[in-house]
Amino acid sequence: MSYGRSMTMVDEAPQHLAQVAALIRGARQNKGLTQAQLAERLGTSQSAIHRIEQGSQNVSLDMLARISAALDSEIITFGAPKHSHLRVSGGHELSGRIEVNSSKNGAVALLCASLLNRGRTTLRRVARIVEVDRIVDVLRSIGVQATWSTDGRDLEIVVPEQLDLASIDVDAARRTRSIIMFLGPLLGLEREFALPYAGGCDLGTRTVEPHMIALRPFGLSVTAASGNYEALVTPGGSEDLSVVLTERGDTVTENAIMAAASRDGVTTIRNASPNYMVQDLCFYLELVGVRIEGIGTTTLRIHGRTDIDADVEYAVSEDPVEAMSLLTAGIVTGSEITVARVPIEFMEIELATLSEMGLRYSLTPEYLALNGRTRLVDVTVHPSELHAPIDKIHPMPFPGLNIDNLPFFAVIAACASGHTLIHDWVYEGRAIHLTDLTRLGADVRLLDSHRLDITGPTHWSGAEVSCPPALRPAVVILLGMLAAKGTSVLRNVDIISRGYEQLQERLIELGARIETFRD
């Protein structure tokens, strides 16, 4: 968080106090200090620290600076923002137990879907990541009340009678590809509107045409003009509607679901994605009164309604991609760790593939997530001798191997004996970012823009690497550094905060030796 020198007091809106409170609380906990111990270092009372961490007390810049020094954590910076880097001392085993956080992609879909509800939506356990903050900024800019709880974990959303789309935060909108998911809910609310072009990771060309194909049956036509999507909606009738998606994409499916939810009639969506974030969206819409048949399958029948107005609470489900990230940390360091609250339905192919590669792991009996629907297990990975799989590793739409989990198999394959072919057929150009593992000693050959040949096992060694401009490959390089003996430096790591909440601090909880520094 950055403040100009002219400010003497942090007395912003409550949501900013909550953000500062969350930063202080997280830094204290990562240092293993109690509130009383921090209070003693600062020469103040435990009750004062409690109020600060609850976001109920204004904090001077002087106090923030003192807290930063006491926790050896740069909570605030002055002047121009500094770039963040990580220094990693690798080659050490990890240990312990860690819980999976809630889903980034699930949270983003639910934030977009909240536009459909005229009642109060309360989302529990929302991931505090940059991508979520950007969507929240966009919602607030168009008149939505979005209020974080005092502990910074829950978000209450109230949508106004009329959205102020003319005041949309263009900068925040253009910095996230998720803005494309406003099309589905908005076409049920507006006859004409404009959205800034979508942004996001540098993953090559990703057309928005599948979204247009999915939404045209609902009366949406879109033209590109002056950096915006200019949308025009032709209202349809209440007759039954059938939509066939040409791409079984997650966000495409979500857009079609949100469009169907607000129309008066039954919509059948075929070739739908049944992935985790889609199921989260469906569970939420059921709470606000939209009946949906076929959740978890590729054919959905949605009984829409034009008058969605309900006060609901929904707990976002756990993130299978974060689960894969944490499991990979244990695998590549040859460690025994337990990753708790893993959404097993969305990890079964990954675990089966790892088993074929020789990974030894154990599972607890299943239990339900806080949403009452998602099945969870705790997974313990054990040190294992890995070997390359017989077949290539490639993603498929759910229930296949998750496209976002594919990059982690690159660093795992580098630890396995033999040749592994990884085929990333979805994204043009993402595979090239994974060749940065060669800087750490891995034998990774780029066959073309979609395929990698990886030979292991790797004799890892420390190196300095600039963070790839894509989220998952960036985390893969960080995990490779955990395996590499010696000291490594990962530069410009801000992109990791797009999809992970305090990832390096969570890895430190498992025994990783990671230091954040800025210049």
Coordinates of C-alpha atoms in Angstrom, one line a residue:
M1 CA 0.0 0.0 0.0
S2 CA 1.4 3.4 -1.0
Y3 CA 0.7 6.8 0.5
G4 CA 2.0 10.2 -0.4
R5 CA 4.2 12.1 2.0
S6 CA 1.7 14.8 2.7
M7 CA -0.7 12.4 4.5
T8 CA -0.4 12.1 8.2
M9 CA -3.3 9.9 9.1
V10 CA -4.9 6.8 7.5
D11 CA -8.5 7.7 7.9
E12 CA -9.9 6.5 4.5
A13 CA -13.1 4.7 3.9
P14 CA -13.7 1.6 6.1
Q15 CA -12.6 -0.8 3.4
H16 CA -9.2 0.8 3.3
L17 CA -8.9 0.5 7.1
A18 CA -9.8 -3.2 6.7
Q19 CA -7.1 -3.6 4.1
V20 CA -4.5 -2.1 6.4
A21 CA -5.8 -4.2 9.3
A22 CA -5.5 -7.4 7.2
L23 CA -1.9 -6.5 6.2
I24 CA -0.9 -5.9 9.8
R25 CA -2.6 -9.0 11.1
G26 CA -1.1 -11.2 8.4
A27 CA 2.4 -9.8 9.0
R28 CA 2.1 -10.3 12.7
Q29 CA 0.9 -13.9 12.3
N30 CA 3.6 -14.7 9.9
K31 CA 6.1 -13.6 12.5
G32 CA 4.5 -15.9 15.0
L33 CA 3.7 -13.0 17.4
T34 CA 0.7 -12.6 19.6
Q35 CA -1.1 -9.2 19.8
A36 CA 0.4 -8.8 23.3
Q37 CA 3.9 -9.4 22.0
L38 CA 3.5 -6.9 19.2
A39 CA 2.0 -4.4 21.7
E40 CA 5.1 -4.9 23.9
R41 CA 7.4 -4.1 21.0
L42 CA 5.5 -1.0 20.2
G43 CA 5.0 0.2 23.8
T44 CA 1.3 0.2 23.5
S45 CA -1.6 -2.0 24.8
Q46 CA -2.9 -5.2 23.4
S47 CA -6.4 -3.7 23.1
A48 CA -4.9 -1.0 20.8
I49 CA -3.4 -3.7 18.6
H50 CA -6.8 -5.5 18.6
R51 CA -8.6 -2.4 17.5
I52 CA -6.0 -1.7 14.7
E53 CA -6.3 -5.3 13.4
Q54 CA -10.1 -5.0 13.4
G55 CA -10.0 -1.9 11.3
S56 CA -11.8 0.1 13.9
Q57 CA -9.0 2.6 14.7
N58 CA -7.3 5.2 12.5
V59 CA -3.6 4.7 12.3
S60 CA -1.0 7.4 11.8
L61 CA 1.8 7.0 9.3
D62 CA 4.2 7.1 12.2
M63 CA 2.5 4.1 13.9
L64 CA 2.4 2.2 10.6
A65 CA 6.2 2.8 10.2
R66 CA 6.8 1.6 13.7
I67 CA 4.6 -1.5 13.1
S68 CA 6.6 -2.2 9.9
A69 CA 9.9 -2.0 11.8
A70 CA 8.6 -4.2 14.6
L71 CA 7.4 -6.8 12.2
D72 CA 10.3 -6.4 9.7
S73 CA 7.7 -6.1 7.0
E74 CA 7.2 -3.2 4.7
I75 CA 3.5 -2.6 5.3
I76 CA 3.6 0.9 3.7
T77 CA 5.9 2.6 1.2
F78 CA 6.4 6.3 0.5
G79 CA 6.6 7.9 -2.8
A80 CA 6.6 5.8 -6.0
P81 CA 5.7 2.2 -5.6
K82 CA 8.7 -0.2 -5.5
H83 CA 8.9 -3.5 -7.4
S84 CA 8.7 -6.6 -5.2
H85 CA 11.2 -9.4 -5.5
L86 CA 11.7 -12.7 -3.7
R87 CA 15.0 -14.2 -2.4
V88 CA 14.7 -17.9 -2.0
S89 CA 17.1 -20.2 -0.1
G90 CA 16.2 -23.5 -1.7
G91 CA 17.0 -27.2 -1.3
H92 CA 15.3 -27.5 2.1
E93 CA 12.5 -29.9 3.1
L94 CA 9.2 -28.6 4.1
S95 CA 6.8 -29.9 6.7
G96 CA 3.5 -29.3 8.4
R97 CA -0.2 -28.8 7.5
I98 CA -1.8 -26.0 5.5
E99 CA -5.3 -25.3 4.4
V100 CA -6.4 -24.4 0.9
N101 CA -7.9 -20.9 0.5
S102 CA -11.1 -20.1 -1.3
S103 CA -11.2 -20.0 -5.1
K104 CA -10.1 -16.8 -7.0
N105 CA -12.1 -17.9 -10.1
G106 CA -15.1 -18.8 -8.0
A107 CA -15.0 -15.4 -6.3
V108 CA -14.8 -13.5 -9.5
A109 CA -17.8 -15.3 -11.0
L110 CA -19.8 -14.7 -7.9
L111 CA -19.0 -11.0 -7.8
C112 CA -20.2 -10.6 -11.4
A113 CA -23.4 -12.7 -10.6
S114 CA -24.2 -10.4 -7.6
L115 CA -25.2 -7.8 -10.2
L116 CA -28.3 -9.9 -10.8
N117 CA -29.5 -9.8 -7.2
R118 CA -31.5 -6.8 -5.9
G119 CA -31.2 -8.2 -2.4
R120 CA -28.1 -8.3 -0.2
T121 CA -25.4 -10.8 -1.2
T122 CA -22.8 -11.8 1.5
L123 CA -19.9 -13.8 0.2
R124 CA -17.9 -15.7 2.9
R125 CA -14.2 -16.4 2.8
V126 CA -13.5 -14.3 -0.3
A127 CA -9.9 -14.4 -1.6
R128 CA -8.1 -11.1 -0.9
I129 CA -6.2 -11.0 -4.1
V130 CA -5.5 -8.3 -6.8
E131 CA -8.0 -9.8 -9.3
V132 CA -10.8 -9.7 -6.7
D133 CA -9.9 -6.1 -5.7
R134 CA -10.0 -5.0 -9.3
I135 CA -13.5 -6.4 -9.8
V136 CA -14.6 -4.8 -6.5
D137 CA -13.2 -1.5 -7.7
V138 CA -15.2 -1.8 -10.9
L139 CA -18.4 -2.7 -9.0
R140 CA -18.0 0.3 -6.7
S141 CA -17.4 2.6 -9.6
I142 CA -20.8 1.8 -11.1
G143 CA -22.6 2.4 -7.9
V144 CA -22.5 -1.0 -6.1
Q145 CA -22.0 -1.0 -2.4
A146 CA -19.3 -3.5 -1.6
T147 CA -18.3 -3.6 2.1
W148 CA -15.6 -5.9 3.6
S149 CA -16.2 -7.3 7.1
T150 CA -13.9 -6.0 9.9
D151 CA -11.7 -9.1 9.6
G152 CA -11.4 -8.6 5.8
R153 CA -12.7 -12.1 4.9
D154 CA -16.4 -11.6 4.0
L155 CA -17.9 -9.2 1.4
E156 CA -21.4 -7.7 1.5
I157 CA -22.7 -6.5 -1.9
V158 CA -25.8 -4.3 -2.5
V159 CA -26.7 -3.4 -6.0
P160 CA -28.5 0.0 -6.7
E161 CA -31.7 0.3 -8.6
Q162 CA -29.8 1.9 -11.5
L163 CA -26.1 1.2 -12.3
D164 CA -23.9 4.1 -13.3
L165 CA -22.0 2.4 -16.1
A166 CA -20.8 5.8 -17.5
S167 CA -18.6 6.1 -14.4
I168 CA -16.9 2.7 -14.7
D169 CA -13.3 2.5 -13.5
V170 CA -11.7 2.0 -16.9
D171 CA -8.2 1.3 -15.6
A172 CA -9.3 -1.5 -13.2
A173 CA -11.6 -3.0 -15.9
R174 CA -8.8 -3.1 -18.5
R175 CA -6.4 -4.8 -16.1
T176 CA -8.6 -7.9 -15.7
R177 CA -9.9 -10.3 -18.3
S178 CA -12.8 -11.0 -16.0
I179 CA -14.5 -7.8 -17.1
I180 CA -15.8 -9.9 -20.0
M181 CA -18.0 -11.7 -17.5
F182 CA -20.1 -8.5 -17.0
L183 CA -21.7 -9.1 -20.4
G184 CA -23.9 -11.9 -19.2
P185 CA -25.5 -10.2 -16.2
L186 CA -25.7 -6.7 -17.8
L187 CA -27.6 -7.9 -20.9
G188 CA -30.5 -8.7 -18.5
L189 CA -30.3 -5.2 -16.9
E190 CA -29.4 -2.8 -19.7
R191 CA -30.5 -2.2 -23.3
E192 CA -27.2 -0.5 -24.3
F193 CA -23.9 -0.4 -22.5
A194 CA -20.1 -0.3 -23.1
L195 CA -17.3 -2.2 -21.4
P196 CA -13.6 -1.6 -21.7
Y197 CA -11.5 -4.2 -23.5
A198 CA -10.5 -7.1 -21.3
G199 CA -6.9 -7.6 -20.1
G200 CA -5.2 -10.1 -17.8
C201 CA -2.2 -12.4 -18.2
D202 CA 0.1 -12.4 -21.3
L203 CA -0.9 -15.9 -22.6
G204 CA -1.1 -15.2 -26.3
T205 CA -4.2 -14.6 -28.4
R206 CA -7.5 -15.5 -26.6
T207 CA -10.5 -14.6 -28.7
V208 CA -13.7 -13.3 -27.1
E209 CA -15.7 -14.8 -30.0
P210 CA -16.9 -17.8 -28.0
H211 CA -18.5 -15.4 -25.5
M212 CA -20.3 -13.6 -28.4
I213 CA -21.5 -16.9 -29.8
A214 CA -22.9 -17.9 -26.4
L215 CA -24.7 -14.6 -25.8
R216 CA -26.2 -13.8 -29.2
P217 CA -29.1 -16.1 -28.6
F218 CA -30.0 -13.9 -25.7
G219 CA -30.2 -10.8 -27.9
L220 CA -26.7 -9.4 -27.4
S221 CA -24.8 -7.9 -30.3
V222 CA -21.3 -6.4 -29.7
T223 CA -19.1 -4.2 -31.8
A224 CA -15.6 -3.0 -31.0
A225 CA -15.1 0.7 -31.0
S226 CA -12.6 3.1 -29.3
G227 CA -11.2 0.6 -26.9
N228 CA -14.7 -0.6 -25.7
Y229 CA -17.1 -3.4 -26.3
E230 CA -20.2 -1.5 -27.4
A231 CA -23.2 -3.7 -26.5
L232 CA -26.8 -3.6 -27.8
V233 CA -29.5 -5.9 -26.4
T234 CA -32.6 -6.9 -28.3
P235 CA -35.2 -8.2 -25.8
G236 CA -36.5 -11.7 -26.5
G237 CA -39.6 -13.5 -25.4
S238 CA -40.2 -16.0 -22.7
E239 CA -40.1 -19.1 -24.9
D240 CA -37.7 -21.9 -24.2
L241 CA -34.2 -21.3 -25.5
S242 CA -31.4 -23.7 -26.5
V243 CA -27.8 -22.6 -26.6
V244 CA -24.9 -24.7 -27.8
L245 CA -21.5 -23.5 -26.8
T246 CA -18.8 -23.9 -29.4
E247 CA -16.2 -23.9 -26.7
R248 CA -16.6 -25.6 -23.3
G249 CA -14.9 -22.7 -21.5
D250 CA -15.4 -21.8 -17.9
T251 CA -16.0 -18.1 -18.3
V252 CA -18.0 -18.7 -21.5
T253 CA -20.3 -21.0 -19.6
E254 CA -20.6 -18.6 -16.7
N255 CA -21.6 -15.8 -19.0
A256 CA -24.3 -17.9 -20.6
I257 CA -25.6 -19.0 -17.2
M258 CA -25.8 -15.5 -15.9
A259 CA -27.7 -14.4 -19.1
A260 CA -30.1 -17.3 -18.7
A261 CA -30.7 -16.6 -15.0
S262 CA -32.3 -13.3 -15.6
R263 CA -34.6 -14.2 -18.5
D264 CA -38.2 -15.3 -18.1
G265 CA -38.1 -18.8 -19.5
V266 CA -36.2 -22.0 -19.5
T267 CA -32.7 -22.1 -21.2
T268 CA -30.9 -25.2 -22.0
I269 CA -27.1 -24.8 -22.3
R270 CA -25.2 -27.7 -24.0
N271 CA -21.5 -28.3 -24.0
A272 CA -21.3 -26.4 -20.7
S273 CA -18.3 -26.5 -18.5
P274 CA -19.0 -28.3 -15.2
N275 CA -15.8 -27.0 -13.6
Y276 CA -15.5 -25.8 -10.0
M277 CA -16.2 -22.1 -10.5
V278 CA -19.2 -22.9 -12.7
Q279 CA -20.6 -25.1 -9.9
D280 CA -20.0 -22.3 -7.4
L281 CA -22.0 -19.9 -9.6
C282 CA -24.9 -22.4 -9.9
F283 CA -25.0 -23.0 -6.2
Y284 CA -25.2 -19.2 -5.6
L285 CA -27.9 -18.7 -8.2
E286 CA -30.0 -21.5 -6.6
L287 CA -29.9 -19.6 -3.3
V288 CA -31.4 -16.5 -5.0
G289 CA -34.2 -18.5 -6.5
V290 CA -33.0 -19.6 -9.9
R291 CA -33.7 -23.3 -10.5
I292 CA -30.9 -25.2 -12.3
E293 CA -30.9 -28.8 -13.4
G294 CA -27.8 -30.7 -14.4
I295 CA -25.2 -29.0 -12.1
G296 CA -21.9 -30.9 -12.6
T297 CA -22.8 -32.0 -16.1
T298 CA -22.3 -30.6 -19.6
T299 CA -26.1 -29.9 -20.1
L300 CA -27.8 -27.3 -17.9
R301 CA -31.5 -26.4 -17.8
I302 CA -31.9 -23.0 -16.2
H303 CA -35.3 -21.7 -15.1
G304 CA -34.7 -18.0 -15.1
R305 CA -36.5 -15.2 -13.3
T306 CA -36.6 -11.5 -14.0
D307 CA -37.2 -10.5 -10.3
I308 CA -34.2 -11.8 -8.4
D309 CA -34.3 -10.2 -5.0
A310 CA -33.0 -12.2 -2.0
D311 CA -30.8 -11.7 1.0
V312 CA -28.3 -14.6 0.8
E313 CA -25.0 -15.8 2.2
Y314 CA -22.7 -18.0 0.3
A315 CA -19.2 -19.4 1.2
V316 CA -16.9 -19.6 -1.8
S317 CA -15.5 -23.1 -2.3
E318 CA -11.8 -24.1 -2.0
D319 CA -9.4 -23.5 -4.9
P320 CA -8.1 -26.7 -6.6
V321 CA -5.3 -24.7 -8.3
E322 CA -4.0 -23.4 -5.0
A323 CA -4.2 -27.0 -3.8
M324 CA -2.1 -28.1 -6.7
S325 CA 0.4 -25.3 -6.1
L326 CA 0.8 -26.3 -2.4
L327 CA 1.1 -30.0 -3.2
T328 CA 3.7 -29.3 -5.9
A329 CA 5.8 -27.4 -3.2
G330 CA 5.9 -30.6 -1.2
I331 CA 6.5 -32.9 -4.2
V332 CA 9.5 -31.0 -5.7
T333 CA 11.2 -30.5 -2.3
G334 CA 10.9 -34.2 -1.5
S335 CA 8.8 -33.3 1.6
E336 CA 6.0 -34.7 3.6
I337 CA 3.3 -32.1 4.0
T338 CA -0.5 -32.2 4.4
V339 CA -2.7 -29.9 2.3
A340 CA -6.1 -29.7 3.9
R341 CA -9.5 -28.8 2.4
V342 CA -8.6 -30.0 -1.1
P343 CA -11.7 -30.1 -3.4
I344 CA -11.2 -33.7 -4.5
E345 CA -13.7 -33.8 -7.3
F346 CA -11.5 -31.3 -9.1
M347 CA -8.2 -32.9 -8.3
E348 CA -8.8 -36.6 -9.1
I349 CA -7.2 -36.6 -12.5
E350 CA -4.2 -34.7 -11.2
L351 CA -3.7 -37.1 -8.4
A352 CA -4.1 -40.1 -10.7
T353 CA -1.5 -38.7 -13.0
L354 CA 0.9 -38.1 -10.1
S355 CA 0.3 -41.7 -8.9
E356 CA 1.3 -43.0 -12.4
M357 CA 4.5 -41.0 -12.0
G358 CA 5.2 -42.7 -8.7
L359 CA 4.0 -40.2 -6.1
R360 CA 3.0 -41.7 -2.8
Y361 CA 0.1 -39.9 -1.1
S362 CA -2.7 -40.5 1.4
L363 CA -6.2 -39.1 1.7
T364 CA -8.6 -38.6 4.6
P365 CA -12.3 -39.5 4.4
E366 CA -14.3 -36.9 2.6
Y367 CA -16.1 -34.0 4.3
L368 CA -18.2 -31.1 3.1
A369 CA -17.1 -27.5 2.5
L370 CA -18.8 -24.6 4.1
N371 CA -21.1 -24.2 1.1
G372 CA -22.5 -27.7 2.0
R373 CA -22.0 -29.0 -1.5
T374 CA -18.3 -29.3 -2.4
R375 CA -16.5 -32.5 -1.3
L376 CA -13.2 -32.0 0.5
V377 CA -10.3 -34.2 1.7
D378 CA -6.9 -33.7 3.3
V379 CA -4.0 -34.9 1.1
T380 CA -0.6 -35.9 2.5
V381 CA 2.2 -36.2 0.0
H382 CA 5.2 -38.4 0.9
P383 CA 8.8 -38.2 -0.5
S384 CA 8.8 -40.3 -3.6
E385 CA 11.0 -41.5 -6.5
L386 CA 9.2 -40.0 -9.6
H387 CA 9.4 -41.2 -13.2
A388 CA 8.0 -39.8 -16.4
P389 CA 4.5 -40.9 -17.4
I390 CA 4.2 -43.2 -20.4
D391 CA 1.7 -40.8 -22.2
K392 CA 1.9 -37.1 -22.6
I393 CA 0.4 -34.8 -20.0
H394 CA -2.3 -32.5 -21.4
P395 CA -5.4 -30.6 -20.1
M396 CA -9.0 -31.3 -20.9
P397 CA -12.2 -29.6 -19.9
F398 CA -13.5 -30.9 -16.5
P399 CA -13.4 -33.7 -15.5
G400 CA -10.1 -33.7 -17.2
L401 CA -6.8 -32.3 -15.9
N402 CA -7.3 -28.6 -15.2
I403 CA -5.7 -26.3 -17.7
D404 CA -4.5 -24.0 -14.8
N405 CA -2.9 -27.0 -13.1
L406 CA -0.9 -28.1 -16.2
P407 CA 2.1 -25.8 -15.6
F408 CA 2.8 -27.4 -12.3
F409 CA 3.5 -30.7 -14.0
A410 CA 6.5 -29.0 -15.8
V411 CA 8.4 -28.5 -12.5
I412 CA 7.2 -32.0 -11.3
A413 CA 8.4 -33.6 -14.6
A414 CA 11.8 -31.9 -14.1
C415 CA 12.1 -33.9 -10.8
A416 CA 11.2 -37.2 -12.5
S417 CA 13.5 -39.6 -14.3
G418 CA 12.9 -39.8 -18.1
H419 CA 11.2 -37.8 -20.8
T420 CA 7.9 -36.1 -20.3
L421 CA 5.9 -34.4 -23.1
I422 CA 3.6 -31.6 -21.9
H423 CA 1.0 -30.3 -24.4
D424 CA -0.6 -27.0 -23.5
W425 CA -3.0 -26.9 -26.5
V426 CA -5.2 -24.1 -25.0
Y427 CA -2.9 -21.2 -24.8
E428 CA -0.5 -19.9 -27.5
G429 CA 2.7 -19.0 -25.9
R430 CA 2.3 -20.0 -22.3
A431 CA 4.6 -23.0 -22.7
I432 CA 7.5 -20.7 -23.5
H433 CA 7.4 -19.1 -20.1
L434 CA 8.1 -22.5 -18.5
T435 CA 11.4 -22.7 -20.3
D436 CA 12.7 -20.3 -17.6
L437 CA 13.1 -23.5 -15.5
T438 CA 16.3 -24.0 -17.5
R439 CA 17.8 -21.1 -15.6
L440 CA 17.5 -23.3 -12.5
G441 CA 19.2 -26.3 -14.2
A442 CA 16.1 -28.1 -15.7
D443 CA 16.3 -29.7 -19.2
V444 CA 13.2 -28.1 -20.8
R445 CA 13.0 -28.0 -24.6
L446 CA 10.3 -26.0 -26.4
L447 CA 9.1 -28.1 -29.4
D448 CA 6.6 -25.5 -30.5
S449 CA 4.3 -22.8 -29.0
H450 CA 2.2 -25.5 -27.3
R451 CA 4.6 -28.4 -26.5
L452 CA 7.5 -29.0 -24.1
D453 CA 9.9 -31.9 -23.8
I454 CA 11.2 -32.2 -20.2
T455 CA 14.0 -34.5 -19.2
G456 CA 14.8 -35.3 -15.6
P457 CA 15.8 -35.7 -12.9
T458 CA 17.2 -32.2 -12.5
H459 CA 20.2 -31.2 -10.5
W460 CA 18.7 -27.9 -9.4
S461 CA 20.8 -24.9 -8.8
G462 CA 20.0 -21.3 -7.7
A463 CA 19.7 -18.5 -10.2
E464 CA 18.2 -15.0 -10.7
V465 CA 15.1 -15.0 -12.9
S466 CA 12.6 -12.3 -14.0
C467 CA 9.0 -13.3 -13.2
P468 CA 7.2 -14.5 -16.4
P469 CA 4.2 -12.2 -17.3
A470 CA 1.7 -15.1 -16.6
L471 CA 0.4 -16.2 -13.2
R472 CA 0.9 -19.9 -13.1
P473 CA 4.3 -20.0 -14.8
A474 CA 5.5 -17.4 -12.3
V475 CA 4.5 -19.6 -9.4
V476 CA 6.1 -22.6 -11.1
I477 CA 9.4 -20.8 -11.2
L478 CA 9.1 -19.9 -7.5
L479 CA 8.4 -23.6 -6.7
G480 CA 11.5 -24.6 -8.8
M481 CA 13.5 -22.3 -6.7
L482 CA 12.4 -24.1 -3.5
A483 CA 13.9 -27.2 -5.0
A484 CA 17.2 -25.5 -6.1
K485 CA 20.1 -25.6 -3.7
G486 CA 21.6 -22.2 -3.0
T487 CA 20.1 -18.8 -3.3
S488 CA 17.7 -17.7 -6.1
V489 CA 16.1 -14.4 -6.8
L490 CA 12.7 -14.0 -8.5
R491 CA 12.2 -10.5 -9.7
N492 CA 9.0 -8.5 -10.2
V493 CA 6.6 -10.9 -8.5
D494 CA 3.6 -8.6 -8.3
I495 CA 1.7 -10.8 -10.8
I496 CA 1.6 -13.6 -8.2
S497 CA -0.8 -11.6 -6.1
R498 CA -3.3 -11.6 -8.9
G499 CA -4.2 -15.2 -8.1
Y500 CA -2.7 -16.0 -4.7
E501 CA -3.2 -14.5 -1.2
Q502 CA 0.2 -14.2 0.5
L503 CA 1.6 -17.2 -1.2
Q504 CA 5.2 -16.7 0.0
E505 CA 4.1 -16.2 3.6
R506 CA 2.0 -19.5 3.4
L507 CA 5.0 -21.3 2.0
I508 CA 7.1 -19.9 4.8
E509 CA 4.6 -21.5 7.2
L510 CA 5.7 -24.9 5.8
G511 CA 9.4 -24.1 6.3
A512 CA 10.3 -22.4 3.0
R513 CA 13.0 -19.8 3.3
I514 CA 11.8 -16.9 1.3
E515 CA 12.5 -13.2 1.9
T516 CA 10.6 -10.3 0.2
F517 CA 12.6 -7.3 -0.8
R518 CA 12.1 -4.2 -2.9
D519 CA 14.1 -1.7 -4.9

